[in-house]
């Protein structure tokens, strides 16, 4: 395998202060679809997710639960593993920041920054929002009608005064701007890139990177009064997972620098400004790309615990079906934009795209083969007509189109390309009307159904990253050998052989019943 066929991608590591919700599922799902796509495309993929377990926010949640923080994080972290199982995520590793190897990596990066002269001891006085685990400037804080001072994110801010180590971020402005300039794809989408560039152009202040007022974190090397700022600890997870500080290890040599950090727009600054500066300061190559996706609302409302409208991924899977949820999340909203999770939109996608377009296509073709050809794969005899070529070419062209779109993390566009072939196939069935042609021309009917099987086979192979289970069932219906389902098998050499016995068809995407469809909200 050549070097360029390796791909390392990460999700944020999620705070264990709370149960996982649909937003967490979304980010990891996007990574999962990409990881699966790259694997099918012959890449050696390392897909990392995990939990962020230190800091004041987690410590407070543990206290509120009346638990020791380690026992608390053990418990809540498990919920994120459960989510990964329930969502059928294919992550290769799950990291927890309370693992001993991670303390070692965090201390090593600290030491490297210290040795390179980027850390000094001072004292911090200013605003801190525990919910965001972030420091804010005076001019960013506004007092609400309730008298509470809040950060722009809405998180409550408190005044903090304590001794602190600082990272010399103020000196990084020019290097960061030069880095963004030299690496135009480093931050995506472009609108987010512009935001970051203007933020950095506005000037950077040195960053407080240690705290003394609580204990739940990685101790600062040689100064036990301080623990590391949770974001320095958290970001380092991406390096820990590939064996940092053992930079000679096979994993580090193979996978670093990371190809993609997928994040929500809320934490872009940490990834696109602080993280490359920390890494360059420690003498480590920065990652290749950060993609910041948008925010989900619930029926038009901000999702929040206080409003009580958190969308529980376990519940929506139960209600709509796993692959239906996976499809909806990646299809409904252009990746990068904000989106609204509504019951109505979900039902429209399930009944329209899945049941009517794809489900019907598969069901019609499989049933006609049962009925007219005794359930065995017909031969494409009598020559290909233009209409057959058009459809087969469209299906063959899917991989290239999807590859481009997946590399740009335009998941919705990849799915759109697949659906344009699905619709083309449905139009072909309608025009060729095998139910009519079977009466006078069995040979042509066989050719039409064979064209459709080869089209559906390609569509289902390309759909596996998005809907692994359902795409697998479609391929089962076409009796496609499980060992011949990668992108290398898309060519006609791997067509379903003539005479193959196909199993009895069973619908892959049931319609949602109207009474359920009529309910107001998820
Ligand atoms: O920020 N819509 O963890 P976190 C879309 N521990 N995505 C959402 C979302 C929503 N409504 N809500 C959450 C942290 N997310 C840090 C990260 S990384 C080194 C440390 C997703 O548990 C989105 O990916 O608050 C967001 O960036 C992430 O969850 C925040 O998760």
mmCIF file of C-alpha atoms in Angstrom, residues 227-454:
data_model
loop_
_atom_site.group_PDB
_atom_site.id
_atom_site.type_symbol
_atom_site.label_atom_id
_atom_site.label_comp_id
_atom_site.label_asym_id
_atom_site.label_seq_id
_atom_site.Cartn_x
_atom_site.Cartn_y
_atom_site.Cartn_z
ATOM 1 C CA UNK A 227 -3.205 21.289 36.163
ATOM 2 C CA UNK A 228 -3.246 21.732 32.410
ATOM 3 C CA UNK A 229 -5.985 23.748 30.780
ATOM 4 C CA UNK A 230 -8.447 21.135 29.579
ATOM 5 C CA UNK A 231 -8.226 22.200 25.927
ATOM 6 C CA UNK A 232 -4.469 21.635 25.719
ATOM 7 C CA UNK A 233 -5.034 18.224 27.269
ATOM 8 C CA UNK A 234 -8.038 17.485 25.043
ATOM 9 C CA UNK A 235 -6.508 18.478 21.705
ATOM 10 C CA UNK A 236 -3.490 16.322 22.447
ATOM 11 C CA UNK A 237 -5.714 13.223 22.299
ATOM 12 C CA UNK A 238 -5.318 13.204 18.515
ATOM 13 C CA UNK A 239 -1.578 12.699 18.950
ATOM 14 C CA UNK A 240 -1.846 10.323 21.927
ATOM 15 C CA UNK A 241 -3.926 7.930 19.853
ATOM 16 C CA UNK A 242 -1.054 7.482 17.400
ATOM 17 C CA UNK A 243 1.529 6.984 20.174
ATOM 18 C CA UNK A 244 2.906 10.514 20.661
ATOM 19 C CA UNK A 245 5.512 11.134 22.120
ATOM 20 C CA UNK A 246 6.849 7.975 20.459
ATOM 21 C CA UNK A 247 7.197 9.633 17.094
ATOM 22 C CA UNK A 248 9.117 6.652 15.741
ATOM 23 C CA UNK A 249 6.219 4.293 16.390
ATOM 24 C CA UNK A 250 4.597 2.671 13.357
ATOM 25 C CA UNK A 251 1.270 4.418 13.980
ATOM 26 C CA UNK A 252 2.754 7.873 14.358
ATOM 27 C CA UNK A 253 4.915 7.474 11.278
ATOM 28 C CA UNK A 254 2.022 6.112 9.294
ATOM 29 C CA UNK A 255 -0.839 8.372 10.309
ATOM 30 C CA UNK A 256 0.593 11.699 11.416
ATOM 31 C CA UNK A 257 -0.090 14.421 10.360
ATOM 32 C CA UNK A 258 -3.776 13.734 10.744
ATOM 33 C CA UNK A 259 -5.769 14.093 7.511
ATOM 34 C CA UNK A 260 -8.958 15.471 8.973
ATOM 35 C CA UNK A 261 -10.297 16.763 12.261
ATOM 36 C CA UNK A 262 -14.069 16.949 11.968
ATOM 37 C CA UNK A 263 -15.610 19.406 14.437
ATOM 38 C CA UNK A 264 -18.735 21.471 15.037
ATOM 39 C CA UNK A 265 -18.471 25.193 14.324
ATOM 40 C CA UNK A 266 -18.494 25.895 18.076
ATOM 41 C CA UNK A 267 -14.987 24.528 18.552
ATOM 42 C CA UNK A 268 -13.312 25.624 15.341
ATOM 43 C CA UNK A 269 -11.122 28.245 16.986
ATOM 44 C CA UNK A 270 -9.532 25.701 19.295
ATOM 45 C CA UNK A 271 -8.723 23.435 16.364
ATOM 46 C CA UNK A 272 -7.762 25.932 13.708
ATOM 47 C CA UNK A 273 -5.872 28.480 15.842
ATOM 48 C CA UNK A 274 -4.649 27.008 19.121
ATOM 49 C CA UNK A 275 -3.949 23.454 17.943
ATOM 50 C CA UNK A 276 -1.673 24.235 14.977
ATOM 51 C CA UNK A 277 0.156 26.807 17.119
ATOM 52 C CA UNK A 278 0.675 24.263 19.941
ATOM 53 C CA UNK A 279 1.881 21.666 17.459
ATOM 54 C CA UNK A 280 4.246 23.939 15.582
ATOM 55 C CA UNK A 281 5.507 25.222 18.924
ATOM 56 C CA UNK A 282 6.227 21.658 20.016
ATOM 57 C CA UNK A 283 7.934 20.881 16.715
ATOM 58 C CA UNK A 284 5.147 18.635 15.398
ATOM 59 C CA UNK A 285 3.508 18.962 11.973
ATOM 60 C CA UNK A 286 0.002 20.440 12.089
ATOM 61 C CA UNK A 287 -2.965 18.446 10.740
ATOM 62 C CA UNK A 288 -3.967 18.723 7.096
ATOM 63 C CA UNK A 289 -7.543 19.829 7.436
ATOM 64 C CA UNK A 290 -10.227 20.945 9.851
ATOM 65 C CA UNK A 291 -13.849 20.815 8.725
ATOM 66 C CA UNK A 292 -16.371 22.701 10.862
ATOM 67 C CA UNK A 293 -19.943 21.613 10.288
ATOM 68 C CA UNK A 294 -23.138 23.405 11.239
ATOM 69 C CA UNK A 295 -25.584 23.220 14.054
ATOM 70 C CA UNK A 296 -28.805 21.218 14.388
ATOM 71 C CA UNK A 297 -31.945 22.716 15.810
ATOM 72 C CA UNK A 298 -35.068 20.768 16.842
ATOM 73 C CA UNK A 299 -38.259 21.834 15.043
ATOM 74 C CA UNK A 300 -36.691 25.268 14.584
ATOM 75 C CA UNK A 301 -35.557 25.658 18.207
ATOM 76 C CA UNK A 302 -32.057 25.668 19.622
ATOM 77 C CA UNK A 303 -31.376 22.274 21.222
ATOM 78 C CA UNK A 304 -30.773 22.727 24.901
ATOM 79 C CA UNK A 305 -31.112 20.902 28.140
ATOM 80 C CA UNK A 306 -32.896 23.829 29.768
ATOM 81 C CA UNK A 307 -35.536 23.953 27.004
ATOM 82 C CA UNK A 308 -35.823 20.185 27.405
ATOM 83 C CA UNK A 309 -35.763 19.427 23.674
ATOM 84 C CA UNK A 310 -32.599 17.338 23.480
ATOM 85 C CA UNK A 311 -32.899 14.777 20.682
ATOM 86 C CA UNK A 312 -31.923 11.383 22.010
ATOM 87 C CA UNK A 313 -30.231 9.400 19.241
ATOM 88 C CA UNK A 314 -31.290 6.075 20.773
ATOM 89 C CA UNK A 315 -34.922 7.193 20.609
ATOM 90 C CA UNK A 316 -34.810 8.388 17.012
ATOM 91 C CA UNK A 317 -33.119 5.167 15.884
ATOM 92 C CA UNK A 318 -35.884 3.231 17.589
ATOM 93 C CA UNK A 319 -38.531 5.346 15.996
ATOM 94 C CA UNK A 320 -37.307 5.770 12.411
ATOM 95 C CA UNK A 321 -34.722 3.041 11.919
ATOM 96 C CA UNK A 322 -30.934 3.339 12.036
ATOM 97 C CA UNK A 323 -30.116 3.721 8.362
ATOM 98 C CA UNK A 324 -33.058 6.048 7.909
ATOM 99 C CA UNK A 325 -31.569 8.354 10.557
ATOM 100 C CA UNK A 326 -28.079 8.040 9.088
ATOM 101 C CA UNK A 327 -29.422 8.911 5.644
ATOM 102 C CA UNK A 328 -31.533 11.812 6.860
ATOM 103 C CA UNK A 329 -28.719 13.466 8.804
ATOM 104 C CA UNK A 330 -26.315 13.374 5.882
ATOM 105 C CA UNK A 331 -28.836 14.125 3.126
ATOM 106 C CA UNK A 332 -31.140 16.717 4.581
ATOM 107 C CA UNK A 333 -28.639 19.501 5.143
ATOM 108 C CA UNK A 334 -25.736 20.646 2.972
ATOM 109 C CA UNK A 335 -22.801 19.605 5.115
ATOM 110 C CA UNK A 336 -21.374 22.732 6.734
ATOM 111 C CA UNK A 337 -24.746 24.499 7.038
ATOM 112 C CA UNK A 338 -27.058 24.563 10.022
ATOM 113 C CA UNK A 339 -30.037 22.243 9.835
ATOM 114 C CA UNK A 340 -33.379 21.576 11.422
ATOM 115 C CA UNK A 341 -34.401 18.165 12.704
ATOM 116 C CA UNK A 342 -38.106 17.912 12.124
ATOM 117 C CA UNK A 343 -40.393 14.922 12.114
ATOM 118 C CA UNK A 344 -42.008 16.083 8.884
ATOM 119 C CA UNK A 345 -38.690 16.372 7.043
ATOM 120 C CA UNK A 346 -37.629 12.948 8.310
ATOM 121 C CA UNK A 347 -40.854 11.315 7.125
ATOM 122 C CA UNK A 348 -40.535 12.999 3.733
ATOM 123 C CA UNK A 349 -37.045 11.592 3.255
ATOM 124 C CA UNK A 350 -38.062 8.123 4.413
ATOM 125 C CA UNK A 351 -41.149 7.904 2.242
ATOM 126 C CA UNK A 352 -39.796 9.859 -0.720
ATOM 127 C CA UNK A 353 -36.129 9.034 -1.212
ATOM 128 C CA UNK A 354 -35.944 5.693 0.571
ATOM 129 C CA UNK A 355 -39.305 3.938 0.137
ATOM 130 C CA UNK A 356 -40.469 5.422 -3.190
ATOM 131 C CA UNK A 357 -37.241 5.984 -5.083
ATOM 132 C CA UNK A 358 -34.711 3.394 -3.973
ATOM 133 C CA UNK A 359 -36.875 0.836 -2.160
ATOM 134 C CA UNK A 360 -39.370 0.619 -4.999
ATOM 135 C CA UNK A 361 -36.690 0.306 -7.632
ATOM 136 C CA UNK A 362 -35.097 -2.647 -5.871
ATOM 137 C CA UNK A 363 -38.437 -4.246 -5.085
ATOM 138 C CA UNK A 364 -39.775 -3.901 -8.628
ATOM 139 C CA UNK A 365 -36.663 -5.304 -10.244
ATOM 140 C CA UNK A 366 -36.264 -8.181 -7.793
ATOM 141 C CA UNK A 367 -39.949 -9.155 -8.055
ATOM 142 C CA UNK A 368 -39.942 -9.108 -11.859
ATOM 143 C CA UNK A 369 -36.912 -11.379 -11.907
ATOM 144 C CA UNK A 370 -38.758 -13.719 -9.558
ATOM 145 C CA UNK A 371 -41.864 -13.680 -11.645
ATOM 146 C CA UNK A 372 -40.511 -13.703 -15.184
ATOM 147 C CA UNK A 373 -37.189 -15.515 -14.784
ATOM 148 C CA UNK A 374 -37.880 -17.847 -11.930
ATOM 149 C CA UNK A 375 -35.620 -15.849 -9.634
ATOM 150 C CA UNK A 376 -32.463 -16.354 -11.666
ATOM 151 C CA UNK A 377 -30.303 -13.623 -13.091
ATOM 152 C CA UNK A 378 -31.261 -13.106 -16.755
ATOM 153 C CA UNK A 379 -28.749 -12.742 -19.578
ATOM 154 C CA UNK A 380 -28.160 -9.436 -21.345
ATOM 155 C CA UNK A 381 -28.580 -10.768 -24.845
ATOM 156 C CA UNK A 382 -29.550 -9.067 -28.068
ATOM 157 C CA UNK A 383 -27.120 -6.174 -27.744
ATOM 158 C CA UNK A 384 -27.093 -3.076 -25.555
ATOM 159 C CA UNK A 385 -29.348 -0.255 -26.644
ATOM 160 C CA UNK A 386 -28.563 3.414 -26.061
ATOM 161 C CA UNK A 387 -30.860 3.572 -23.062
ATOM 162 C CA UNK A 388 -28.990 0.673 -21.410
ATOM 163 C CA UNK A 389 -25.641 2.336 -22.047
ATOM 164 C CA UNK A 390 -26.846 5.631 -20.665
ATOM 165 C CA UNK A 391 -27.950 4.076 -17.403
ATOM 166 C CA UNK A 392 -24.934 1.817 -16.990
ATOM 167 C CA UNK A 393 -22.562 4.703 -17.735
ATOM 168 C CA UNK A 394 -24.296 6.904 -15.189
ATOM 169 C CA UNK A 395 -23.912 4.165 -12.565
ATOM 170 C CA UNK A 396 -20.253 3.641 -13.493
ATOM 171 C CA UNK A 397 -19.558 7.355 -13.208
ATOM 172 C CA UNK A 398 -20.872 7.439 -9.635
ATOM 173 C CA UNK A 399 -17.616 6.512 -7.961
ATOM 174 C CA UNK A 400 -15.662 9.382 -9.400
ATOM 175 C CA UNK A 401 -18.341 11.918 -8.610
ATOM 176 C CA UNK A 402 -18.786 10.605 -5.081
ATOM 177 C CA UNK A 403 -15.051 10.461 -4.493
ATOM 178 C CA UNK A 404 -14.712 14.156 -5.330
ATOM 179 C CA UNK A 405 -17.638 15.060 -3.146
ATOM 180 C CA UNK A 406 -16.542 12.936 -0.200
ATOM 181 C CA UNK A 407 -13.070 14.433 -0.312
ATOM 182 C CA UNK A 408 -14.685 17.828 0.017
ATOM 183 C CA UNK A 409 -16.944 16.461 2.803
ATOM 184 C CA UNK A 410 -19.962 17.312 0.635
ATOM 185 C CA UNK A 411 -21.899 14.284 1.880
ATOM 186 C CA UNK A 412 -25.256 15.625 0.716
ATOM 187 C CA UNK A 413 -23.889 16.081 -2.806
ATOM 188 C CA UNK A 414 -22.540 12.528 -2.899
ATOM 189 C CA UNK A 415 -26.000 11.270 -1.938
ATOM 190 C CA UNK A 416 -27.603 13.575 -4.437
ATOM 191 C CA UNK A 417 -25.451 12.066 -7.178
ATOM 192 C CA UNK A 418 -26.516 8.564 -6.137
ATOM 193 C CA UNK A 419 -30.167 9.571 -6.174
ATOM 194 C CA UNK A 420 -29.912 11.051 -9.618
ATOM 195 C CA UNK A 421 -28.908 7.573 -10.841
ATOM 196 C CA UNK A 422 -31.719 6.001 -8.805
ATOM 197 C CA UNK A 423 -34.235 8.340 -10.441
ATOM 198 C CA UNK A 424 -32.749 7.698 -13.851
ATOM 199 C CA UNK A 425 -33.141 3.965 -13.218
ATOM 200 C CA UNK A 426 -36.777 4.416 -12.233
ATOM 201 C CA UNK A 427 -37.424 6.417 -15.395
ATOM 202 C CA UNK A 428 -35.736 3.637 -17.387
ATOM 203 C CA UNK A 429 -38.000 0.997 -15.810
ATOM 204 C CA UNK A 430 -41.052 3.092 -16.671
ATOM 205 C CA UNK A 431 -39.959 3.605 -20.273
ATOM 206 C CA UNK A 432 -38.809 0.039 -20.903
ATOM 207 C CA UNK A 433 -41.933 -1.350 -19.179
ATOM 208 C CA UNK A 434 -40.689 -4.928 -18.670
ATOM 209 C CA UNK A 435 -44.176 -5.939 -17.476
ATOM 210 C CA UNK A 436 -45.392 -5.211 -21.023
ATOM 211 C CA UNK A 437 -42.366 -6.381 -22.994
ATOM 212 C CA UNK A 438 -42.349 -9.792 -21.273
ATOM 213 C CA UNK A 439 -45.483 -10.655 -23.261
ATOM 214 C CA UNK A 440 -43.761 -10.445 -26.631
ATOM 215 C CA UNK A 441 -39.996 -10.159 -26.116
ATOM 216 C CA UNK A 442 -38.480 -12.235 -23.369
ATOM 217 C CA UNK A 443 -34.930 -11.595 -24.551
ATOM 218 C CA UNK A 444 -35.265 -7.823 -24.363
ATOM 219 C CA UNK A 445 -37.003 -8.027 -21.000
ATOM 220 C CA UNK A 446 -34.063 -10.040 -19.673
ATOM 221 C CA UNK A 447 -31.637 -7.443 -20.996
ATOM 222 C CA UNK A 448 -33.561 -4.627 -19.302
ATOM 223 C CA UNK A 449 -33.690 -6.409 -15.949
ATOM 224 C CA UNK A 450 -30.013 -7.316 -16.213
ATOM 225 C CA UNK A 451 -29.169 -3.649 -16.878
ATOM 226 C CA UNK A 452 -31.135 -2.707 -13.788
ATOM 227 C CA UNK A 453 -29.451 -5.313 -11.590
ATOM 228 C CA UNK A 454 -26.006 -4.073 -12.587
#
